[in-house]
């Protein structure tokens, strides 16, 4: 378990697999969660919020982090670079 600000955080197995496949370090995920450029509800799942942030170390691409914020600790559901979020 990890603490980001005042929130405890846990990664799902799926999120860890995606981070490994996509070479996304936990530090990037935690940075986006600590200081998101944009935070939106997930229209398909009311328990999940989407956090977005730019990653300068990866060509300034937008990282999307989907998190179940209704659980304690929060659960990171999935993580990916979102080409559709180019206008952040």
PDB file of N, CA and C in Angstrom:
ATOM      1  N   UNK A   1       0.838  -1.176   0.000  1.00  0.00           N
ATOM      2  CA  UNK A   1       0.000   0.000   0.000  1.00  0.00           C
ATOM      3  C   UNK A   1       0.886   1.244   0.000  1.00  0.00           C
ATOM      4  N   UNK A   2       0.403   2.270  -0.663  1.00  0.00           N
ATOM      5  CA  UNK A   2       1.159   3.511  -0.842  1.00  0.00           C
ATOM      6  C   UNK A   2       0.303   4.664  -0.333  1.00  0.00           C
ATOM      7  N   UNK A   3       0.935   5.700   0.141  1.00  0.00           N
ATOM      8  CA  UNK A   3       0.210   6.895   0.549  1.00  0.00           C
ATOM      9  C   UNK A   3       0.534   8.013  -0.442  1.00  0.00           C
ATOM     10  N   UNK A   4      -0.526   8.631  -0.973  1.00  0.00           N
ATOM     11  CA  UNK A   4      -0.392   9.784  -1.869  1.00  0.00           C
ATOM     12  C   UNK A   4      -1.139  10.921  -1.204  1.00  0.00           C
ATOM     13  N   UNK A   5      -0.396  11.892  -0.702  1.00  0.00           N
ATOM     14  CA  UNK A   5      -1.028  12.943   0.086  1.00  0.00           C
ATOM     15  C   UNK A   5      -1.664  12.323   1.314  1.00  0.00           C
ATOM     16  N   UNK A   6      -2.956  12.557   1.506  1.00  0.00           N
ATOM     17  CA  UNK A   6      -3.654  12.014   2.668  1.00  0.00           C
ATOM     18  C   UNK A   6      -4.414  10.729   2.347  1.00  0.00           C
ATOM     19  N   UNK A   7      -4.220  10.207   1.134  1.00  0.00           N
ATOM     20  CA  UNK A   7      -4.988   9.050   0.669  1.00  0.00           C
ATOM     21  C   UNK A   7      -4.104   7.807   0.593  1.00  0.00           C
ATOM     22  N   UNK A   8      -4.643   6.691   1.089  1.00  0.00           N
ATOM     23  CA  UNK A   8      -3.960   5.412   0.908  1.00  0.00           C
ATOM     24  C   UNK A   8      -4.382   4.841  -0.429  1.00  0.00           C
ATOM     25  N   UNK A   9      -3.448   4.173  -1.083  1.00  0.00           N
ATOM     26  CA  UNK A   9      -3.645   3.726  -2.452  1.00  0.00           C
ATOM     27  C   UNK A   9      -3.176   2.290  -2.599  1.00  0.00           C
ATOM     28  N   UNK A  10      -3.936   1.513  -3.358  1.00  0.00           N
ATOM     29  CA  UNK A  10      -3.549   0.143  -3.678  1.00  0.00           C
ATOM     30  C   UNK A  10      -3.729  -0.054  -5.184  1.00  0.00           C
ATOM     31  N   UNK A  11      -2.812  -0.792  -5.790  1.00  0.00           N
ATOM     32  CA  UNK A  11      -2.883  -1.090  -7.220  1.00  0.00           C
ATOM     33  C   UNK A  11      -3.546  -2.444  -7.435  1.00  0.00           C
ATOM     34  N   UNK A  12      -4.488  -2.523  -8.373  1.00  0.00           N
ATOM     35  CA  UNK A  12      -5.049  -3.821  -8.737  1.00  0.00           C
ATOM     36  C   UNK A  12      -4.003  -4.588  -9.545  1.00  0.00           C
ATOM     37  N   UNK A  13      -4.192  -5.871  -9.642  1.00  0.00           N
ATOM     38  CA  UNK A  13      -3.290  -6.701 -10.449  1.00  0.00           C
ATOM     39  C   UNK A  13      -3.300  -6.223 -11.900  1.00  0.00           C
ATOM     40  N   UNK A  14      -4.490  -5.876 -12.398  1.00  0.00           N
ATOM     41  CA  UNK A  14      -4.600  -5.377 -13.774  1.00  0.00           C
ATOM     42  C   UNK A  14      -3.767  -4.103 -13.960  1.00  0.00           C
ATOM     43  N   UNK A  15      -3.883  -3.171 -13.025  1.00  0.00           N
ATOM     44  CA  UNK A  15      -3.123  -1.924 -13.137  1.00  0.00           C
ATOM     45  C   UNK A  15      -1.621  -2.203 -13.132  1.00  0.00           C
ATOM     46  N   UNK A  16      -1.174  -3.078 -12.245  1.00  0.00           N
ATOM     47  CA  UNK A  16       0.256  -3.423 -12.195  1.00  0.00           C
ATOM     48  C   UNK A  16       0.718  -4.068 -13.498  1.00  0.00           C
ATOM     49  N   UNK A  17      -0.101  -4.944 -14.067  1.00  0.00           N
ATOM     50  CA  UNK A  17       0.244  -5.570 -15.349  1.00  0.00           C
ATOM     51  C   UNK A  17       0.348  -4.531 -16.452  1.00  0.00           C
ATOM     52  N   UNK A  18      -0.622  -3.618 -16.513  1.00  0.00           N
ATOM     53  CA  UNK A  18      -0.615  -2.587 -17.550  1.00  0.00           C
ATOM     54  C   UNK A  18       0.585  -1.652 -17.385  1.00  0.00           C
ATOM     55  N   UNK A  19       0.903  -1.300 -16.150  1.00  0.00           N
ATOM     56  CA  UNK A  19       2.059  -0.444 -15.900  1.00  0.00           C
ATOM     57  C   UNK A  19       3.344  -1.129 -16.356  1.00  0.00           C
ATOM     58  N   UNK A  20       3.446  -2.431 -16.112  1.00  0.00           N
ATOM     59  CA  UNK A  20       4.619  -3.177 -16.546  1.00  0.00           C
ATOM     60  C   UNK A  20       4.717  -3.251 -18.055  1.00  0.00           C
ATOM     61  N   UNK A  21       3.616  -3.581 -18.703  1.00  0.00           N
ATOM     62  CA  UNK A  21       3.604  -3.688 -20.167  1.00  0.00           C
ATOM     63  C   UNK A  21       3.890  -2.352 -20.829  1.00  0.00           C
ATOM     64  N   UNK A  22       3.378  -1.283 -20.246  1.00  0.00           N
ATOM     65  CA  UNK A  22       3.491   0.044 -20.844  1.00  0.00           C
ATOM     66  C   UNK A  22       4.667   0.841 -20.299  1.00  0.00           C
ATOM     67  N   UNK A  23       5.441   0.213 -19.423  1.00  0.00           N
ATOM     68  CA  UNK A  23       6.626   0.837 -18.824  1.00  0.00           C
ATOM     69  C   UNK A  23       6.292   2.167 -18.149  1.00  0.00           C
ATOM     70  N   UNK A  24       5.241   2.135 -17.321  1.00  0.00           N
ATOM     71  CA  UNK A  24       4.803   3.307 -16.577  1.00  0.00           C
ATOM     72  C   UNK A  24       5.197   3.108 -15.112  1.00  0.00           C
ATOM     73  N   UNK A  25       6.152   3.898 -14.618  1.00  0.00           N
ATOM     74  CA  UNK A  25       6.569   3.732 -13.225  1.00  0.00           C
ATOM     75  C   UNK A  25       5.505   4.255 -12.248  1.00  0.00           C
ATOM     76  N   UNK A  26       5.432   3.661 -11.066  1.00  0.00           N
ATOM     77  CA  UNK A  26       4.459   4.111 -10.063  1.00  0.00           C
ATOM     78  C   UNK A  26       4.600   5.592  -9.718  1.00  0.00           C
ATOM     79  N   UNK A  27       5.802   6.126  -9.818  1.00  0.00           N
ATOM     80  CA  UNK A  27       6.020   7.538  -9.493  1.00  0.00           C
ATOM     81  C   UNK A  27       5.188   8.440 -10.395  1.00  0.00           C
ATOM     82  N   UNK A  28       5.042   8.075 -11.669  1.00  0.00           N
ATOM     83  CA  UNK A  28       4.232   8.880 -12.588  1.00  0.00           C
ATOM     84  C   UNK A  28       2.764   8.824 -12.189  1.00  0.00           C
ATOM     85  N   UNK A  29       2.296   7.637 -11.860  1.00  0.00           N
ATOM     86  CA  UNK A  29       0.898   7.455 -11.451  1.00  0.00           C
ATOM     87  C   UNK A  29       0.633   8.284 -10.203  1.00  0.00           C
ATOM     88  N   UNK A  30       1.491   8.185  -9.229  1.00  0.00           N
ATOM     89  CA  UNK A  30       1.302   8.885  -7.969  1.00  0.00           C
ATOM     90  C   UNK A  30       1.395  10.393  -8.141  1.00  0.00           C
ATOM     91  N   UNK A  31       2.238  10.848  -9.048  1.00  0.00           N
ATOM     92  CA  UNK A  31       2.342  12.284  -9.336  1.00  0.00           C
ATOM     93  C   UNK A  31       1.029  12.806  -9.918  1.00  0.00           C
ATOM     94  N   UNK A  32       0.449  12.052 -10.851  1.00  0.00           N
ATOM     95  CA  UNK A  32      -0.829  12.461 -11.458  1.00  0.00           C
ATOM     96  C   UNK A  32      -1.925  12.483 -10.396  1.00  0.00           C
ATOM     97  N   UNK A  33      -1.956  11.488  -9.517  1.00  0.00           N
ATOM     98  CA  UNK A  33      -2.990  11.451  -8.485  1.00  0.00           C
ATOM     99  C   UNK A  33      -2.820  12.574  -7.463  1.00  0.00           C
ATOM    100  N   UNK A  34      -1.592  12.936  -7.184  1.00  0.00           N
ATOM    101  CA  UNK A  34      -1.340  13.987  -6.207  1.00  0.00           C
ATOM    102  C   UNK A  34      -1.673  15.368  -6.763  1.00  0.00           C
ATOM    103  N   UNK A  35      -1.449  15.556  -8.061  1.00  0.00           N
ATOM    104  CA  UNK A  35      -1.673  16.875  -8.654  1.00  0.00           C
ATOM    105  C   UNK A  35      -2.205  16.726 -10.085  1.00  0.00           C
ATOM    106  N   UNK A  36      -3.457  16.287 -10.237  1.00  0.00           N
ATOM    107  CA  UNK A  36      -3.998  16.076 -11.579  1.00  0.00           C
ATOM    108  C   UNK A  36      -4.253  17.383 -12.323  1.00  0.00           C
ATOM    109  N   UNK A  37      -4.047  17.350 -13.643  1.00  0.00           N
ATOM    110  CA  UNK A  37      -4.410  18.484 -14.486  1.00  0.00           C
ATOM    111  C   UNK A  37      -5.915  18.528 -14.671  1.00  0.00           C
ATOM    112  N   UNK A  38      -6.528  17.342 -14.622  1.00  0.00           N
ATOM    113  CA  UNK A  38      -7.965  17.210 -14.832  1.00  0.00           C
ATOM    114  C   UNK A  38      -8.442  15.977 -14.081  1.00  0.00           C
ATOM    115  N   UNK A  39      -9.635  16.072 -13.509  1.00  0.00           N
ATOM    116  CA  UNK A  39     -10.237  14.940 -12.797  1.00  0.00           C
ATOM    117  C   UNK A  39     -11.699  14.882 -13.208  1.00  0.00           C
ATOM    118  N   UNK A  40     -12.119  13.709 -13.731  1.00  0.00           N
ATOM    119  CA  UNK A  40     -13.481  13.546 -14.233  1.00  0.00           C
ATOM    120  C   UNK A  40     -14.095  12.254 -13.726  1.00  0.00           C
ATOM    121  N   UNK A  41     -15.409  12.245 -13.554  1.00  0.00           N
ATOM    122  CA  UNK A  41     -16.059  10.970 -13.234  1.00  0.00           C
ATOM    123  C   UNK A  41     -16.035  10.065 -14.459  1.00  0.00           C
ATOM    124  N   UNK A  42     -16.053   8.772 -14.231  1.00  0.00           N
ATOM    125  CA  UNK A  42     -16.119   7.820 -15.337  1.00  0.00           C
ATOM    126  C   UNK A  42     -17.594   7.658 -15.704  1.00  0.00           C
ATOM    127  N   UNK A  43     -17.957   7.958 -16.952  1.00  0.00           N
ATOM    128  CA  UNK A  43     -19.377   7.882 -17.326  1.00  0.00           C
ATOM    129  C   UNK A  43     -19.950   6.462 -17.302  1.00  0.00           C
ATOM    130  N   UNK A  44     -19.081   5.448 -17.316  1.00  0.00           N
ATOM    131  CA  UNK A  44     -19.550   4.067 -17.337  1.00  0.00           C
ATOM    132  C   UNK A  44     -19.540   3.393 -15.963  1.00  0.00           C
ATOM    133  N   UNK A  45     -18.914   4.022 -14.987  1.00  0.00           N
ATOM    134  CA  UNK A  45     -18.813   3.417 -13.654  1.00  0.00           C
ATOM    135  C   UNK A  45     -18.765   4.531 -12.616  1.00  0.00           C
ATOM    136  N   UNK A  46     -19.813   4.681 -11.843  1.00  0.00           N
ATOM    137  CA  UNK A  46     -19.910   5.787 -10.886  1.00  0.00           C
ATOM    138  C   UNK A  46     -18.926   5.685  -9.726  1.00  0.00           C
ATOM    139  N   UNK A  47     -18.308   4.541  -9.548  1.00  0.00           N
ATOM    140  CA  UNK A  47     -17.328   4.395  -8.467  1.00  0.00           C
ATOM    141  C   UNK A  47     -15.917   4.799  -8.891  1.00  0.00           C
ATOM    142  N   UNK A  48     -15.734   5.006 -10.187  1.00  0.00           N
ATOM    143  CA  UNK A  48     -14.395   5.267 -10.722  1.00  0.00           C
ATOM    144  C   UNK A  48     -14.279   6.718 -11.178  1.00  0.00           C
ATOM    145  N   UNK A  49     -13.144   7.318 -10.826  1.00  0.00           N
ATOM    146  CA  UNK A  49     -12.811   8.651 -11.316  1.00  0.00           C
ATOM    147  C   UNK A  49     -11.564   8.544 -12.182  1.00  0.00           C
ATOM    148  N   UNK A  50     -11.494   9.425 -13.167  1.00  0.00           N
ATOM    149  CA  UNK A  50     -10.343   9.450 -14.077  1.00  0.00           C
ATOM    150  C   UNK A  50      -9.498  10.675 -13.765  1.00  0.00           C
ATOM    151  N   UNK A  51      -8.224  10.445 -13.527  1.00  0.00           N
ATOM    152  CA  UNK A  51      -7.261  11.501 -13.234  1.00  0.00           C
ATOM    153  C   UNK A  51      -6.320  11.597 -14.432  1.00  0.00           C
ATOM    154  N   UNK A  52      -6.021  12.829 -14.867  1.00  0.00           N
ATOM    155  CA  UNK A  52      -5.161  13.044 -16.014  1.00  0.00           C
ATOM    156  C   UNK A  52      -4.010  13.965 -15.635  1.00  0.00           C
ATOM    157  N   UNK A  53      -2.846  13.706 -16.213  1.00  0.00           N
ATOM    158  CA  UNK A  53      -1.701  14.577 -16.013  1.00  0.00           C
ATOM    159  C   UNK A  53      -0.668  14.352 -17.103  1.00  0.00           C
ATOM    160  N   UNK A  54       0.074  15.379 -17.403  1.00  0.00           N
ATOM    161  CA  UNK A  54       1.144  15.307 -18.407  1.00  0.00           C
ATOM    162  C   UNK A  54       2.403  14.722 -17.783  1.00  0.00           C
ATOM    163  N   UNK A  55       3.107  13.916 -18.560  1.00  0.00           N
ATOM    164  CA  UNK A  55       4.365  13.303 -18.115  1.00  0.00           C
ATOM    165  C   UNK A  55       5.489  13.846 -19.005  1.00  0.00           C
ATOM    166  N   UNK A  56       6.226  14.850 -18.520  1.00  0.00           N
ATOM    167  CA  UNK A  56       7.299  15.447 -19.325  1.00  0.00           C
ATOM    168  C   UNK A  56       8.343  14.426 -19.773  1.00  0.00           C
ATOM    169  N   UNK A  57       8.631  13.441 -18.926  1.00  0.00           N
ATOM    170  CA  UNK A  57       9.641  12.438 -19.238  1.00  0.00           C
ATOM    171  C   UNK A  57       9.214  11.505 -20.369  1.00  0.00           C
ATOM    172  N   UNK A  58       7.963  11.580 -20.780  1.00  0.00           N
ATOM    173  CA  UNK A  58       7.441  10.706 -21.834  1.00  0.00           C
ATOM    174  C   UNK A  58       6.803  11.553 -22.930  1.00  0.00           C
ATOM    175  N   UNK A  59       7.554  12.544 -23.382  1.00  0.00           N
ATOM    176  CA  UNK A  59       7.100  13.382 -24.491  1.00  0.00           C
ATOM    177  C   UNK A  59       5.912  14.256 -24.145  1.00  0.00           C
ATOM    178  N   UNK A  60       5.720  14.528 -22.857  1.00  0.00           N
ATOM    179  CA  UNK A  60       4.620  15.357 -22.372  1.00  0.00           C
ATOM    180  C   UNK A  60       3.246  14.780 -22.697  1.00  0.00           C
ATOM    181  N   UNK A  61       3.182  13.461 -22.853  1.00  0.00           N
ATOM    182  CA  UNK A  61       1.903  12.794 -23.153  1.00  0.00           C
ATOM    183  C   UNK A  61       1.013  12.758 -21.917  1.00  0.00           C
ATOM    184  N   UNK A  62      -0.290  12.646 -22.164  1.00  0.00           N
ATOM    185  CA  UNK A  62      -1.283  12.645 -21.085  1.00  0.00           C
ATOM    186  C   UNK A  62      -1.462  11.235 -20.536  1.00  0.00           C
ATOM    187  N   UNK A  63      -1.253  11.093 -19.244  1.00  0.00           N
ATOM    188  CA  UNK A  63      -1.451   9.818 -18.566  1.00  0.00           C
ATOM    189  C   UNK A  63      -2.827   9.834 -17.913  1.00  0.00           C
ATOM    190  N   UNK A  64      -3.617   8.785 -18.177  1.00  0.00           N
ATOM    191  CA  UNK A  64      -4.919   8.626 -17.530  1.00  0.00           C
ATOM    192  C   UNK A  64      -4.797   7.544 -16.470  1.00  0.00           C
ATOM    193  N   UNK A  65      -5.257   7.863 -15.266  1.00  0.00           N
ATOM    194  CA  UNK A  65      -5.250   6.914 -14.163  1.00  0.00           C
ATOM    195  C   UNK A  65      -6.704   6.763 -13.698  1.00  0.00           C
ATOM    196  N   UNK A  66      -7.249   5.562 -13.846  1.00  0.00           N
ATOM    197  CA  UNK A  66      -8.617   5.285 -13.412  1.00  0.00           C
ATOM    198  C   UNK A  66      -8.559   4.700 -12.008  1.00  0.00           C
ATOM    199  N   UNK A  67      -9.301   5.320 -11.086  1.00  0.00           N
ATOM    200  CA  UNK A  67      -9.216   4.955  -9.677  1.00  0.00           C
ATOM    201  C   UNK A  67     -10.615   4.791  -9.085  1.00  0.00           C
ATOM    202  N   UNK A  68     -10.799   3.700  -8.356  1.00  0.00           N
ATOM    203  CA  UNK A  68     -12.018   3.539  -7.579  1.00  0.00           C
ATOM    204  C   UNK A  68     -11.800   4.331  -6.296  1.00  0.00           C
ATOM    205  N   UNK A  69     -12.450   5.493  -6.211  1.00  0.00           N
ATOM    206  CA  UNK A  69     -12.274   6.387  -5.063  1.00  0.00           C
ATOM    207  C   UNK A  69     -13.299   6.123  -3.970  1.00  0.00           C
ATOM    208  N   UNK A  70     -14.174   5.148  -4.172  1.00  0.00           N
ATOM    209  CA  UNK A  70     -15.204   4.823  -3.173  1.00  0.00           C
ATOM    210  C   UNK A  70     -14.719   3.778  -2.171  1.00  0.00           C
ATOM    211  N   UNK A  71     -13.543   3.235  -2.400  1.00  0.00           N
ATOM    212  CA  UNK A  71     -12.992   2.225  -1.501  1.00  0.00           C
ATOM    213  C   UNK A  71     -11.915   2.845  -0.618  1.00  0.00           C
ATOM    214  N   UNK A  72     -11.646   2.185   0.477  1.00  0.00           N
ATOM    215  CA  UNK A  72     -10.518   2.565   1.325  1.00  0.00           C
ATOM    216  C   UNK A  72      -9.671   1.327   1.507  1.00  0.00           C
ATOM    217  N   UNK A  73      -8.431   1.341   1.036  1.00  0.00           N
ATOM    218  CA  UNK A  73      -7.773   2.415   0.296  1.00  0.00           C
ATOM    219  C   UNK A  73      -8.325   2.548  -1.123  1.00  0.00           C
ATOM    220  N   UNK A  74      -8.004   3.693  -1.753  1.00  0.00           N
ATOM    221  CA  UNK A  74      -8.367   3.860  -3.160  1.00  0.00           C
ATOM    222  C   UNK A  74      -7.696   2.753  -3.960  1.00  0.00           C
ATOM    223  N   UNK A  75      -8.368   2.269  -5.028  1.00  0.00           N
ATOM    224  CA  UNK A  75      -7.789   1.224  -5.885  1.00  0.00           C
ATOM    225  C   UNK A  75      -7.546   1.772  -7.282  1.00  0.00           C
ATOM    226  N   UNK A  76      -6.288   1.711  -7.712  1.00  0.00           N
ATOM    227  CA  UNK A  76      -5.956   2.072  -9.093  1.00  0.00           C
ATOM    228  C   UNK A  76      -6.411   0.916  -9.964  1.00  0.00           C
ATOM    229  N   UNK A  77      -7.323   1.200 -10.889  1.00  0.00           N
ATOM    230  CA  UNK A  77      -7.937   0.171 -11.723  1.00  0.00           C
ATOM    231  C   UNK A  77      -7.129  -0.063 -12.986  1.00  0.00           C
ATOM    232  N   UNK A  78      -6.763   1.016 -13.668  1.00  0.00           N
ATOM    233  CA  UNK A  78      -5.940   0.897 -14.876  1.00  0.00           C
ATOM    234  C   UNK A  78      -5.218   2.206 -15.132  1.00  0.00           C
ATOM    235  N   UNK A  79      -4.204   2.131 -15.985  1.00  0.00           N
ATOM    236  CA  UNK A  79      -3.339   3.268 -16.286  1.00  0.00           C
ATOM    237  C   UNK A  79      -2.942   3.167 -17.742  1.00  0.00           C
ATOM    238  N   UNK A  80      -3.041   4.296 -18.467  1.00  0.00           N
ATOM    239  CA  UNK A  80      -2.565   4.297 -19.848  1.00  0.00           C
ATOM    240  C   UNK A  80      -2.379   5.709 -20.347  1.00  0.00           C
ATOM    241  N   UNK A  81      -1.575   5.841 -21.411  1.00  0.00           N
ATOM    242  CA  UNK A  81      -1.411   7.133 -22.064  1.00  0.00           C
ATOM    243  C   UNK A  81      -2.602   7.318 -22.989  1.00  0.00           C
ATOM    244  N   UNK A  82      -3.303   8.435 -22.816  1.00  0.00           N
ATOM    245  CA  UNK A  82      -4.573   8.693 -23.489  1.00  0.00           C
ATOM    246  C   UNK A  82      -4.370   9.679 -24.631  1.00  0.00           C
ATOM    247  N   UNK A  83      -4.364   9.167 -25.851  1.00  0.00           N
ATOM    248  CA  UNK A  83      -4.186  10.030 -27.015  1.00  0.00           C
ATOM    249  C   UNK A  83      -5.347  10.989 -27.186  1.00  0.00           C
ATOM    250  N   UNK A  84      -6.527  10.603 -26.734  1.00  0.00           N
ATOM    251  CA  UNK A  84      -7.712  11.465 -26.869  1.00  0.00           C
ATOM    252  C   UNK A  84      -7.683  12.648 -25.909  1.00  0.00           C
ATOM    253  N   UNK A  85      -6.817  12.626 -24.929  1.00  0.00           N
ATOM    254  CA  UNK A  85      -6.733  13.713 -23.943  1.00  0.00           C
ATOM    255  C   UNK A  85      -5.667  14.728 -24.333  1.00  0.00           C
ATOM    256  N   UNK A  86      -5.414  14.872 -25.599  1.00  0.00           N
ATOM    257  CA  UNK A  86      -4.356  15.751 -26.064  1.00  0.00           C
ATOM    258  C   UNK A  86      -4.527  17.211 -25.686  1.00  0.00           C
ATOM    259  N   UNK A  87      -5.755  17.650 -25.471  1.00  0.00           N
ATOM    260  CA  UNK A  87      -5.992  19.061 -25.171  1.00  0.00           C
ATOM    261  C   UNK A  87      -5.929  19.439 -23.713  1.00  0.00           C
ATOM    262  N   UNK A  88      -5.366  18.575 -22.875  1.00  0.00           N
ATOM    263  CA  UNK A  88      -5.284  18.893 -21.437  1.00  0.00           C
ATOM    264  C   UNK A  88      -4.595  20.203 -21.188  1.00  0.00           C
TER     265      UNK A  88
END
